[in-house]
Amino acid sequence: MTLEDAKLKEVFRDHDDGLAVAPTNYTVAKAVDDWLIYGLAGRDAKTVVTCTSLSRIHVVPALGARKLRELGGEEVDKWLADKAMTLSTRTLRASTRA
């Protein structure tokens, strides 16, 4: 089996397992950028500014370099616990939507 065949088989297996199929180099930062561009379409301009700011300050510096496919729940839980020590509940809740 060639390397390309193995990669294709892995993509099909992920799809069959119900996992989101994303390129292996797709990072959290890129996912956030895509969400800010496409996921907030039609939202109020102030909402877009707030989400962009929270993403740039809290999410991307901490998790942005991580490959989305490799990001685990434990890592996100640790990040949330760390942020909960310094952010208000409202800001933390808004940051997790960002």
Short mmCIF file of C-alpha atoms in Angstrom, two decimals:
data_model
loop_
_atom_site.label_atom_id
_atom_site.label_comp_id
_atom_site.label_asym_id
_atom_site.label_seq_id
_atom_site.Cartn_x
_atom_site.Cartn_y
_atom_site.Cartn_z
CA MET A 1 0.00 0.00 0.00
CA THR A 2 1.37 3.41 -0.96
CA LEU A 3 1.49 6.39 1.37
CA GLU A 4 -1.27 8.06 -0.64
CA ASP A 5 -3.47 4.96 -0.31
CA ALA A 6 -2.90 4.91 3.45
CA LYS A 7 -3.84 8.58 3.77
CA LEU A 8 -6.96 8.09 1.69
CA LYS A 9 -7.93 5.07 3.78
CA GLU A 10 -7.47 7.15 6.95
CA VAL A 11 -9.76 9.88 5.58
CA PHE A 12 -12.45 7.32 4.75
CA ARG A 13 -12.11 5.74 8.21
CA ASP A 14 -12.47 9.14 9.90
CA HIS A 15 -15.52 9.88 7.78
CA ASP A 16 -17.07 6.50 8.62
CA ASP A 17 -16.39 7.14 12.32
CA GLY A 18 -18.29 10.43 12.10
CA LEU A 19 -15.23 12.61 12.51
CA ALA A 20 -15.04 15.90 10.71
CA VAL A 21 -12.74 15.50 7.77
CA ALA A 22 -10.24 18.32 7.73
CA PRO A 23 -6.82 18.55 6.14
CA THR A 24 -4.10 17.22 8.41
CA ASN A 25 -2.47 20.67 8.57
CA TYR A 26 -5.70 22.54 9.44
CA THR A 27 -4.99 24.48 12.64
CA VAL A 28 -7.23 25.95 15.29
CA ALA A 29 -6.17 29.43 14.11
CA LYS A 30 -7.30 28.63 10.55
CA ALA A 31 -10.59 27.21 11.84
CA VAL A 32 -11.14 30.37 13.90
CA ASP A 33 -10.34 32.54 10.86
CA ASP A 34 -12.77 30.55 8.73
CA TRP A 35 -15.46 30.82 11.42
CA LEU A 36 -14.95 34.59 11.70
CA ILE A 37 -15.28 34.95 7.92
CA TYR A 38 -18.06 32.47 7.17
CA GLY A 39 -19.69 31.54 10.48
CA LEU A 40 -20.58 35.07 11.49
CA ALA A 41 -22.03 36.14 8.15
CA GLY A 42 -25.10 38.24 8.71
CA ARG A 43 -24.28 39.01 12.34
CA ASP A 44 -24.20 42.51 13.74
CA ALA A 45 -20.88 44.28 13.14
CA LYS A 46 -20.36 44.74 16.89
CA THR A 47 -20.74 40.98 17.41
CA VAL A 48 -18.11 40.30 14.74
CA VAL A 49 -15.71 42.80 16.36
CA THR A 50 -16.24 41.26 19.81
CA CYS A 51 -15.77 37.68 18.57
CA THR A 52 -12.68 38.67 16.59
CA SER A 53 -11.14 40.40 19.59
CA LEU A 54 -11.84 37.54 21.99
CA SER A 55 -10.50 35.03 19.48
CA ARG A 56 -7.29 36.97 18.91
CA ILE A 57 -6.66 37.62 22.62
CA HIS A 58 -7.68 34.31 24.19
CA VAL A 59 -8.10 31.44 21.74
CA VAL A 60 -5.47 31.85 19.04
CA PRO A 61 -2.46 32.60 21.28
CA ALA A 62 -3.13 29.53 23.41
CA LEU A 63 -4.49 26.99 20.93
CA GLY A 64 -4.01 28.47 17.46
CA ALA A 65 -0.93 26.48 16.47
CA ARG A 66 -2.54 23.15 17.36
CA LYS A 67 -3.72 20.98 14.51
CA LEU A 68 -7.48 20.76 14.77
CA ARG A 69 -7.47 17.00 14.20
CA GLU A 70 -5.11 16.53 17.15
CA LEU A 71 -6.78 18.87 19.64
CA GLY A 72 -8.28 16.84 22.45
CA GLY A 73 -10.97 17.55 24.99
CA GLU A 74 -8.50 17.39 27.88
CA GLU A 75 -6.40 20.14 26.32
CA VAL A 76 -9.47 22.33 25.86
CA ASP A 77 -10.61 21.63 29.42
CA LYS A 78 -7.18 22.66 30.76
CA TRP A 79 -7.28 25.84 28.68
CA LEU A 80 -10.76 26.64 30.01
CA ALA A 81 -9.69 25.98 33.61
CA ASP A 82 -6.68 28.28 33.19
CA LYS A 83 -8.81 31.02 31.63
CA ALA A 84 -11.45 30.67 34.35
CA MET A 85 -8.87 31.84 36.88
CA THR A 86 -8.47 35.22 35.18
CA LEU A 87 -11.64 35.90 33.18
CA SER A 88 -15.14 36.70 34.24
CA THR A 89 -17.77 34.05 33.59
CA ARG A 90 -19.30 36.25 30.90
CA THR A 91 -16.00 36.77 29.07
CA LEU A 92 -15.10 33.09 29.37
CA ARG A 93 -18.45 32.08 27.96
CA ALA A 94 -18.07 34.56 25.09
CA SER A 95 -14.51 33.36 24.42
CA THR A 96 -15.66 29.78 24.03
CA ARG A 97 -18.14 30.88 21.39
CA ALA A 98 -15.36 32.71 19.60
#
